XYZ file of N, CA and C in Angstrom:
603
model
N 11.565 31.056 -18.737
C 12.465 32.206 -18.866
C 13.506 32.140 -17.751
N 14.768 32.242 -18.064
C 15.818 32.159 -17.057
C 15.850 33.428 -16.213
N 16.554 33.334 -15.065
C 16.673 34.501 -14.199
C 17.326 35.661 -14.940
N 18.266 35.333 -15.846
C 18.987 36.391 -16.567
C 18.175 36.922 -17.760
N 17.052 36.286 -18.030
C 16.318 36.588 -19.263
C 14.947 37.178 -18.940
N 14.957 38.308 -18.253
C 13.708 38.977 -17.898
C 13.052 39.573 -19.143
N 11.763 39.873 -19.026
C 11.080 40.502 -20.152
C 11.594 41.904 -20.426
N 12.333 42.499 -19.460
C 12.907 43.830 -19.711
C 14.377 43.734 -20.120
N 14.798 42.540 -20.573
C 16.108 42.366 -21.187
C 16.044 42.853 -22.637
N 17.073 43.578 -23.071
C 17.037 44.133 -24.428
C 17.013 43.034 -25.483
N 17.869 42.015 -25.285
C 17.937 40.920 -26.266
C 17.818 39.592 -25.535
N 16.614 39.046 -25.434
C 16.420 37.800 -24.690
C 17.294 36.672 -25.235
N 17.809 35.858 -24.314
C 18.675 34.745 -24.710
C 17.873 33.489 -25.041
N 16.628 33.437 -24.591
C 15.817 32.240 -24.825
C 15.518 32.086 -26.318
N 15.236 30.855 -26.774
C 14.966 30.628 -28.198
C 13.798 31.485 -28.696
N 13.980 32.038 -29.873
C 12.944 32.905 -30.459
C 11.970 32.039 -31.264
N 11.174 31.273 -30.535
C 10.223 30.368 -31.175
C 8.868 31.055 -31.266
N 8.484 31.417 -32.480
C 7.244 32.154 -32.678
C 6.039 31.211 -32.700
N 4.915 31.710 -32.178
C 3.688 30.936 -32.232
C 2.512 31.886 -32.342
N 1.392 31.370 -32.790
C 0.193 32.191 -32.961
C -0.730 32.009 -31.767
N -1.419 33.102 -31.445
C -2.274 33.134 -30.274
C -3.579 33.837 -30.636
N -4.703 33.244 -30.240
C -6.009 33.889 -30.448
C -6.348 34.702 -29.205
N -6.622 35.990 -29.387
C -6.939 36.868 -28.257
C -8.102 37.784 -28.635
N -8.678 38.415 -27.625
C -9.783 39.350 -27.832
C -9.274 40.759 -27.540
N -9.218 41.606 -28.565
C -8.737 42.977 -28.421
C -9.676 43.923 -29.147
N -9.944 45.053 -28.532
C -10.762 46.107 -29.166
C -12.088 45.542 -29.682
N -12.685 44.656 -28.894
C -14.005 44.146 -29.231
C -14.038 43.099 -30.318
N -12.897 42.542 -30.665
C -12.882 41.544 -31.735
C -11.881 40.431 -31.403
N -12.085 39.275 -31.980
C -11.145 38.171 -31.836
C -10.109 38.273 -32.949
N -8.840 38.242 -32.558
C -7.755 38.389 -33.530
C -6.691 37.338 -33.257
N -5.831 37.143 -34.239
C -4.717 36.222 -34.092
C -3.428 37.024 -34.106
N -2.599 36.805 -33.100
C -1.338 37.542 -32.990
C -0.186 36.554 -32.885
N 1.003 37.088 -33.090
C 2.225 36.293 -32.993
C 2.913 36.609 -31.677
N 3.434 35.599 -31.016
C 4.112 35.818 -29.747
C 5.312 34.871 -29.658
N 6.080 35.006 -28.577
C 7.287 34.187 -28.412
C 7.743 34.285 -26.967
N 8.617 33.362 -26.558
C 9.184 33.435 -25.227
C 10.145 34.603 -25.094
N 10.571 34.871 -23.855
C 11.526 35.941 -23.610
C 10.916 37.323 -23.565
N 9.576 37.390 -23.551
C 8.879 38.671 -23.441
C 7.848 38.544 -22.327
N 7.182 39.645 -21.999
C 6.180 39.620 -20.943
C 4.908 38.926 -21.429
N 4.420 37.991 -20.630
C 3.149 37.304 -20.850
C 2.975 36.803 -22.291
N 3.822 35.865 -22.709
C 3.761 35.417 -24.101
C 2.579 34.513 -24.432
N 1.917 33.972 -23.411
C 0.895 32.950 -23.674
C -0.543 33.462 -23.647
N -0.738 34.715 -23.229
C -2.104 35.238 -23.117
C -2.028 36.738 -22.828
N -3.180 37.389 -22.884
C -3.259 38.759 -22.376
C -3.275 38.637 -20.855
N -2.228 39.130 -20.198
C -2.121 38.926 -18.755
C -3.265 39.618 -18.025
N -3.503 39.182 -16.798
C -4.679 39.630 -16.057
C -4.671 41.136 -15.818
N -3.493 41.694 -15.462
C -3.433 43.135 -15.222
C -3.792 43.936 -16.462
N -3.245 43.536 -17.601
C -3.557 44.224 -18.854
C -5.040 44.102 -19.179
N -5.616 42.928 -18.942
C -7.046 42.742 -19.205
C -7.881 43.653 -18.312
N -7.507 43.761 -17.038
C -8.221 44.668 -16.126
C -8.128 46.105 -16.637
N -6.925 46.514 -17.068
C -6.761 47.864 -17.609
C -7.676 48.085 -18.811
N -7.620 47.163 -19.769
C -8.399 47.330 -21.001
C -9.898 47.324 -20.727
N -10.311 46.619 -19.692
C -11.741 46.545 -19.355
C -12.246 47.794 -18.642
N -11.329 48.625 -18.119
C -11.768 49.736 -17.261
C -11.336 51.121 -17.728
N -10.547 51.220 -18.796
C -10.152 52.560 -19.255
C -11.258 53.181 -20.106
N -11.340 54.518 -20.120
C -12.264 55.161 -21.054
C -11.748 55.024 -22.479
N -12.592 55.319 -23.438
C -12.163 55.262 -24.837
C -10.978 56.202 -25.041
N -9.993 55.801 -25.824
C -8.835 56.666 -26.041
C -9.197 57.852 -26.929
N -8.411 58.933 -26.855
C -8.634 60.057 -27.762
C -8.534 59.605 -29.217
N -9.308 60.232 -30.066
C -9.310 59.833 -31.477
C -8.143 60.438 -32.254
N -7.530 61.474 -31.688
C -6.431 62.170 -32.361
C -5.243 62.269 -31.418
N -4.107 62.656 -31.969
C -2.932 62.924 -31.149
C -2.025 61.718 -31.022
N -1.050 61.847 -30.126
C -0.076 60.789 -29.874
C -0.490 60.019 -28.630
N -0.534 58.685 -28.750
C -0.920 57.809 -27.656
C 0.245 56.883 -27.351
N 0.458 56.582 -26.070
C 1.623 55.801 -25.656
C 1.217 54.551 -24.899
N 1.817 53.422 -25.305
C 1.805 52.197 -24.502
C 3.221 52.011 -24.000
N 3.423 52.193 -22.704
C 4.753 52.110 -22.098
C 4.987 50.692 -21.591
N 5.972 50.003 -22.193
C 6.220 48.605 -21.876
C 5.279 47.713 -22.654
N 5.371 47.758 -23.977
C 4.301 47.229 -24.837
C 4.264 45.715 -24.950
N 5.397 45.018 -24.669
C 5.394 43.574 -24.892
C 5.038 43.262 -26.344
N 4.251 42.195 -26.563
C 3.872 41.858 -27.939
C 2.769 42.762 -28.484
N 2.215 43.639 -27.626
C 1.367 44.694 -28.156
C -0.101 44.752 -27.814
N -0.614 44.038 -26.788
C -2.066 44.066 -26.582
C -2.640 45.465 -26.332
N -1.938 46.276 -25.548
C -2.451 47.623 -25.257
C -2.294 48.522 -26.478
N -1.102 48.517 -27.086
C -0.861 49.372 -28.251
C -1.788 49.019 -29.407
N -1.995 47.727 -29.639
C -2.894 47.308 -30.720
C -4.324 47.757 -30.446
N -4.745 47.672 -29.181
C -6.085 48.146 -28.826
C -6.213 49.640 -29.101
N -5.211 50.418 -28.671
C -5.228 51.864 -28.934
C -5.311 52.143 -30.431
N -4.497 51.425 -31.205
C -4.440 51.675 -32.644
C -5.742 51.275 -33.341
N -6.329 50.184 -32.919
C -7.592 49.730 -33.521
C -8.752 50.655 -33.151
N -8.746 51.158 -31.914
C -9.854 52.000 -31.457
C -9.701 53.447 -31.911
N -8.483 53.879 -32.181
C -8.236 55.262 -32.612
C -7.375 55.256 -33.872
N -7.960 54.876 -35.003
C -7.158 54.693 -36.220
C -6.544 55.975 -36.772
N -7.041 57.142 -36.353
C -6.453 58.385 -36.847
C -5.459 58.992 -35.859
N -5.242 58.326 -34.719
C -4.205 58.755 -33.782
C -2.883 58.085 -34.154
N -1.800 58.555 -33.555
C -0.490 57.923 -33.743
C -0.110 57.231 -32.432
N 0.078 55.923 -32.508
C 0.327 55.120 -31.308
C 1.804 54.757 -31.229
N 2.391 55.026 -30.070
C 3.789 54.681 -29.815
C 3.810 53.485 -28.868
N 4.349 52.365 -29.338
C 4.531 51.169 -28.529
C 5.992 51.131 -28.116
N 6.263 51.358 -26.833
C 7.635 51.535 -26.363
C 8.045 50.363 -25.482
N 9.216 49.820 -25.748
C 9.759 48.728 -24.935
C 11.265 48.715 -25.123
N 11.980 48.122 -24.165
C 13.430 47.952 -24.317
C 13.754 46.596 -24.932
N 12.781 45.710 -24.986
C 12.980 44.341 -25.449
C 12.811 44.282 -26.968
N 13.908 44.012 -27.675
C 13.887 44.032 -29.145
C 12.926 42.983 -29.718
N 12.841 41.832 -29.076
C 11.935 40.795 -29.557
C 10.485 41.248 -29.416
N 10.172 41.886 -28.294
C 8.819 42.401 -28.092
C 8.473 43.438 -29.166
N 9.406 44.326 -29.465
C 9.156 45.349 -30.480
C 8.918 44.726 -31.845
N 9.705 43.719 -32.187
C 9.513 43.034 -33.469
C 8.133 42.394 -33.530
N 7.720 41.766 -32.426
C 6.393 41.139 -32.389
C 5.288 42.185 -32.493
N 5.440 43.312 -31.807
C 4.426 44.363 -31.881
C 4.290 44.882 -33.315
N 5.427 45.053 -33.999
C 5.380 45.499 -35.400
C 4.696 44.457 -36.286
N 5.059 43.203 -36.102
C 4.484 42.136 -36.912
C 2.988 41.984 -36.640
N 2.591 42.162 -35.392
C 1.171 42.046 -35.062
C 0.367 43.206 -35.622
N 0.961 44.385 -35.625
C 0.285 45.525 -36.256
C 0.056 45.235 -37.735
N 1.088 44.716 -38.383
C 0.965 44.381 -39.803
C -0.082 43.283 -40.015
N -0.076 42.307 -39.150
C -1.009 41.187 -39.237
C -2.464 41.671 -39.122
N -2.695 42.685 -38.280
C -4.049 43.190 -38.057
C -4.401 44.369 -38.960
N -3.507 44.716 -39.881
C -3.783 45.810 -40.798
C -3.695 47.180 -40.159
N -2.961 47.254 -39.050
C -2.804 48.522 -38.328
C -1.636 49.297 -38.941
N -1.874 50.540 -39.317
C -0.821 51.341 -39.958
C -0.401 52.547 -39.121
N -1.018 52.741 -37.954
C -0.758 53.946 -37.151
C 0.010 53.628 -35.873
N 0.752 52.511 -35.867
C 1.491 52.104 -34.679
C 2.984 52.108 -34.982
N 3.751 52.710 -34.077
C 5.202 52.707 -34.185
C 5.770 52.009 -32.960
N 6.440 50.886 -33.133
C 7.056 50.148 -32.029
C 8.526 50.501 -31.976
N 8.940 51.168 -30.891
C 10.281 51.749 -30.831
C 10.877 51.626 -29.426
N 12.192 51.751 -29.362
C 12.867 51.852 -28.069
C 12.591 53.235 -27.465
N 12.715 53.374 -26.144
C 12.394 54.661 -25.507
C 13.117 55.851 -26.130
N 14.389 55.678 -26.462
C 15.173 56.812 -26.977
C 14.789 57.188 -28.402
N 13.977 56.371 -29.057
C 13.565 56.662 -30.428
C 12.298 57.512 -30.518
N 11.691 57.825 -29.375
C 10.542 58.723 -29.381
C 11.059 60.158 -29.387
N 10.730 60.958 -30.405
C 11.241 62.329 -30.454
C 10.885 63.115 -29.191
N 11.803 63.976 -28.773
C 11.625 64.713 -27.520
C 10.414 65.641 -27.535
N 9.982 66.052 -28.723
C 8.879 67.026 -28.782
C 7.496 66.359 -28.803
N 7.445 65.037 -28.741
C 6.156 64.348 -28.747
C 5.547 64.379 -27.348
N 4.320 64.888 -27.264
C 3.554 64.877 -26.009
C 2.321 64.003 -26.211
N 1.910 63.326 -25.161
C 0.912 62.274 -25.310
C -0.475 62.695 -24.810
N -1.463 62.514 -25.690
C -2.857 62.776 -25.322
C -3.362 61.723 -24.356
N -2.780 60.531 -24.403
C -3.121 59.468 -23.453
C -1.947 58.517 -23.332
N -1.765 58.000 -22.125
C -0.775 56.970 -21.847
C -1.506 55.813 -21.174
N -1.400 54.636 -21.766
C -1.944 53.423 -21.142
C -0.766 52.512 -20.866
N -0.671 51.972 -19.642
C 0.495 51.145 -19.338
C 0.228 50.146 -18.220
N 0.766 48.956 -18.428
C 0.960 47.983 -17.364
C 2.456 48.032 -17.083
N 2.888 48.972 -16.231
C 4.326 49.256 -16.124
C 5.093 48.081 -15.520
N 6.373 47.955 -15.884
C 7.186 46.831 -15.409
C 7.640 47.034 -13.968
N 6.750 46.761 -13.029
C 7.026 46.982 -11.613
C 8.303 46.273 -11.173
N 8.562 45.101 -11.758
C 9.677 44.275 -11.288
C 11.053 44.790 -11.731
N 11.113 45.904 -12.466
C 12.439 46.466 -12.768
C 13.081 47.056 -11.512
N 12.292 47.243 -10.463
C 12.808 47.837 -9.234
C 12.344 49.277 -9.086
N 12.286 49.726 -7.846
C 11.674 51.015 -7.535
C 12.406 52.190 -8.185
N 13.730 52.176 -8.153
C 14.488 53.310 -8.693
C 14.236 53.457 -10.195
N 14.366 52.346 -10.920
C 14.155 52.385 -12.368
C 12.698 52.712 -12.701
N 11.765 52.149 -11.942
C 10.344 52.410 -12.182
C 10.016 53.884 -11.963
N 10.504 54.436 -10.867
C 10.226 55.846 -10.568
C 10.819 56.759 -11.640
N 12.029 56.449 -12.101
C 12.644 57.263 -13.154
C 11.816 57.188 -14.438
N 11.363 55.993 -14.764
C 10.558 55.790 -15.973
C 9.241 56.569 -15.898
N 8.553 56.442 -14.777
C 7.257 57.115 -14.641
C 7.420 58.634 -14.595
N 8.459 59.107 -13.925
C 8.697 60.558 -13.889
C 8.895 61.095 -15.304
N 9.683 60.381 -16.092
C 9.958 60.831 -17.462
C 8.699 60.821 -18.322
N 8.018 59.696 -18.374
C 6.921 59.556 -19.332
C 5.645 60.255 -18.880
N 5.326 60.201 -17.589
C 4.120 60.902 -17.123
C 4.287 62.408 -17.272
N 5.532 62.870 -17.250
C 5.804 64.281 -17.463
C 5.655 64.715 -18.907
N 5.403 63.763 -19.796
C 5.251 64.090 -21.220
C 3.801 64.006 -21.674
N 2.879 64.124 -20.721
C 1.480 64.211 -21.120
C 1.218 65.570 -21.776
N 0.415 65.562 -22.834
C -0.021 66.814 -23.450
C -0.971 67.526 -22.487
N -1.184 68.835 -22.654
C -2.158 69.522 -21.805
C -3.504 68.799 -21.827
N -3.986 68.458 -20.649
C -5.254 67.732 -20.553
C -5.130 66.233 -20.757
N -3.920 65.758 -21.049
C -3.725 64.330 -21.295
C -3.805 63.513 -20.014
N -4.304 62.301 -20.128
C -4.432 61.412 -18.980
C -3.587 60.169 -19.174
N -3.083 59.655 -18.064
C -2.407 58.353 -18.076
C -3.234 57.372 -17.258
N -3.321 56.146 -17.739
C -4.026 55.081 -17.031
C -3.050 53.933 -16.832
N -2.782 53.614 -15.563
C -1.818 52.585 -15.205
C -2.525 51.475 -14.448
N -2.098 50.238 -14.668
C -2.601 49.125 -13.867
C -1.441 48.577 -13.055
N -1.687 48.395 -11.748
C -0.638 47.933 -10.839
C -1.252 46.941 -9.862
N -0.556 45.856 -9.608
C -1.031 44.880 -8.637
C -1.086 45.472 -7.240
N -2.175 45.190 -6.542
C -2.298 45.683 -5.173
C -1.145 45.179 -4.315
N -0.778 43.901 -4.502
C 0.305 43.329 -3.697
C 1.683 43.755 -4.191
N 1.740 44.497 -5.301
C 3.011 45.029 -5.806
C 3.152 46.518 -5.502
N 2.323 47.013 -4.587
C 2.507 48.387 -4.122
C 1.699 49.437 -4.848
N 0.525 49.066 -5.360
C -0.288 50.035 -6.107
C -0.628 51.264 -5.276
N -0.990 51.058 -4.014
C -1.439 52.192 -3.203
C -0.290 53.135 -2.862
N 0.879 52.577 -2.547
C 2.027 53.446 -2.258
C 2.503 54.142 -3.532
N 2.413 53.450 -4.669
C 2.803 54.081 -5.927
C 1.848 55.224 -6.263
N 0.573 55.047 -5.991
C -0.408 56.115 -6.223
C -0.030 57.363 -5.422
N 0.330 57.175 -4.159
C 0.710 58.319 -3.318
C 2.006 58.955 -3.815
N 2.957 58.110 -4.229
C 4.248 58.633 -4.695
C 4.069 59.478 -5.950
N 3.324 58.999 -6.923
C 3.115 59.751 -8.168
C 2.466 61.098 -7.871
N 1.435 61.089 -7.017
C 0.729 62.335 -6.702
C 1.661 63.350 -6.055
N 2.479 62.890 -5.115
C 3.364 63.803 -4.386
C 4.558 64.236 -5.242
N 5.155 63.282 -5.932
C 6.392 63.562 -6.663
C 6.145 64.415 -7.904
N 5.044 64.164 -8.608
C 4.784 64.847 -9.874
C 3.758 65.960 -9.746
N 3.224 66.135 -8.532
C 2.220 67.181 -8.282
C 1.051 67.079 -9.256
N 0.491 65.884 -9.330
C -0.654 65.610 -10.203
C -1.748 64.948 -9.378
N -2.928 64.858 -9.967
C -4.017 64.109 -9.339
C -3.924 62.656 -9.788
N -4.097 61.734 -8.852
C -4.078 60.307 -9.171
C -5.309 59.673 -8.534
N -6.226 59.229 -9.354
C -7.468 58.627 -8.875
C -7.447 57.130 -9.114
N -7.939 56.373 -8.145
C -8.138 54.951 -8.372
C -9.499 54.791 -9.045
N -9.495 54.384 -10.300
C -10.739 54.323 -11.072
C -11.338 52.931 -11.122
N -10.547 51.926 -10.744
C -11.071 50.561 -10.714
C -10.193 49.712 -9.814
N -10.798 48.686 -9.249
C -10.070 47.704 -8.458
C -10.703 46.354 -8.760
N -9.925 45.455 -9.359
C -10.481 44.164 -9.771
C -9.384 43.112 -9.801
N -9.705 41.933 -9.312
C -8.834 40.750 -9.445
C -7.423 41.014 -8.923
N -7.333 41.802 -7.855
C -6.034 42.071 -7.251
C -5.261 43.202 -7.880
N -5.888 43.941 -8.796
C -5.214 45.049 -9.482
C -5.952 46.365 -9.253
N -5.197 47.443 -9.253
C -5.767 48.800 -9.234
C -5.526 49.441 -10.600
N -6.502 50.205 -11.056
C -6.302 51.062 -12.225
C -6.223 52.493 -11.722
N -5.132 53.163 -12.034
C -4.879 54.523 -11.586
C -4.941 55.484 -12.762
N -5.679 56.573 -12.591
C -5.756 57.617 -13.621
C -4.954 58.825 -13.139
N -4.018 59.253 -13.968
C -3.133 60.376 -13.647
C -3.515 61.553 -14.536
N -3.793 62.700 -13.923
C -4.158 63.884 -14.706
C -3.785 65.133 -13.919
N -3.858 66.270 -14.584
C -3.514 67.524 -13.903
C -4.524 67.823 -12.809
N -4.028 68.495 -11.786
C -4.913 68.872 -10.668
C -5.916 69.914 -11.130
């Protein structure tokens, strides 16, 4: 991936060469489609795996959010585990969104919507948010993103974020708690990553 072709680029310039990948999601082995120019195209990245291994079961009903969905490992897990919930897979990368839609179709998932951030209706509040947020977009953009989306939790809704310890997980935990006036608990620490649970005080 070139310097100009980050995974948070809206339209990646790299060749859109699709390939199939065998992965383990929601307790089963599945085959998904992936491509270059998106986040972690060759595997379920370590941070996402740590998140999926340590989050509680998602709510069975309501709106669930995967913020920064990539090709869809988190959103697909939410959709497979909570088939009667509505899952929003949000990303700015058009190629990632196309892959998430195609993977949902491939796995027979009908409750997943892969959309750009502005396509989520303003009145939607989330019973759960699971995210491996794009730390590398920079602090200003990251803080704006988290302020917006964490503020859209439904009453009693929880967010679960995975952040690399060496990418500022502990300072981000303090910032979220202070800035949004919420409780932020470290619920797991594994393989250099922290899992943070955000909920009302």
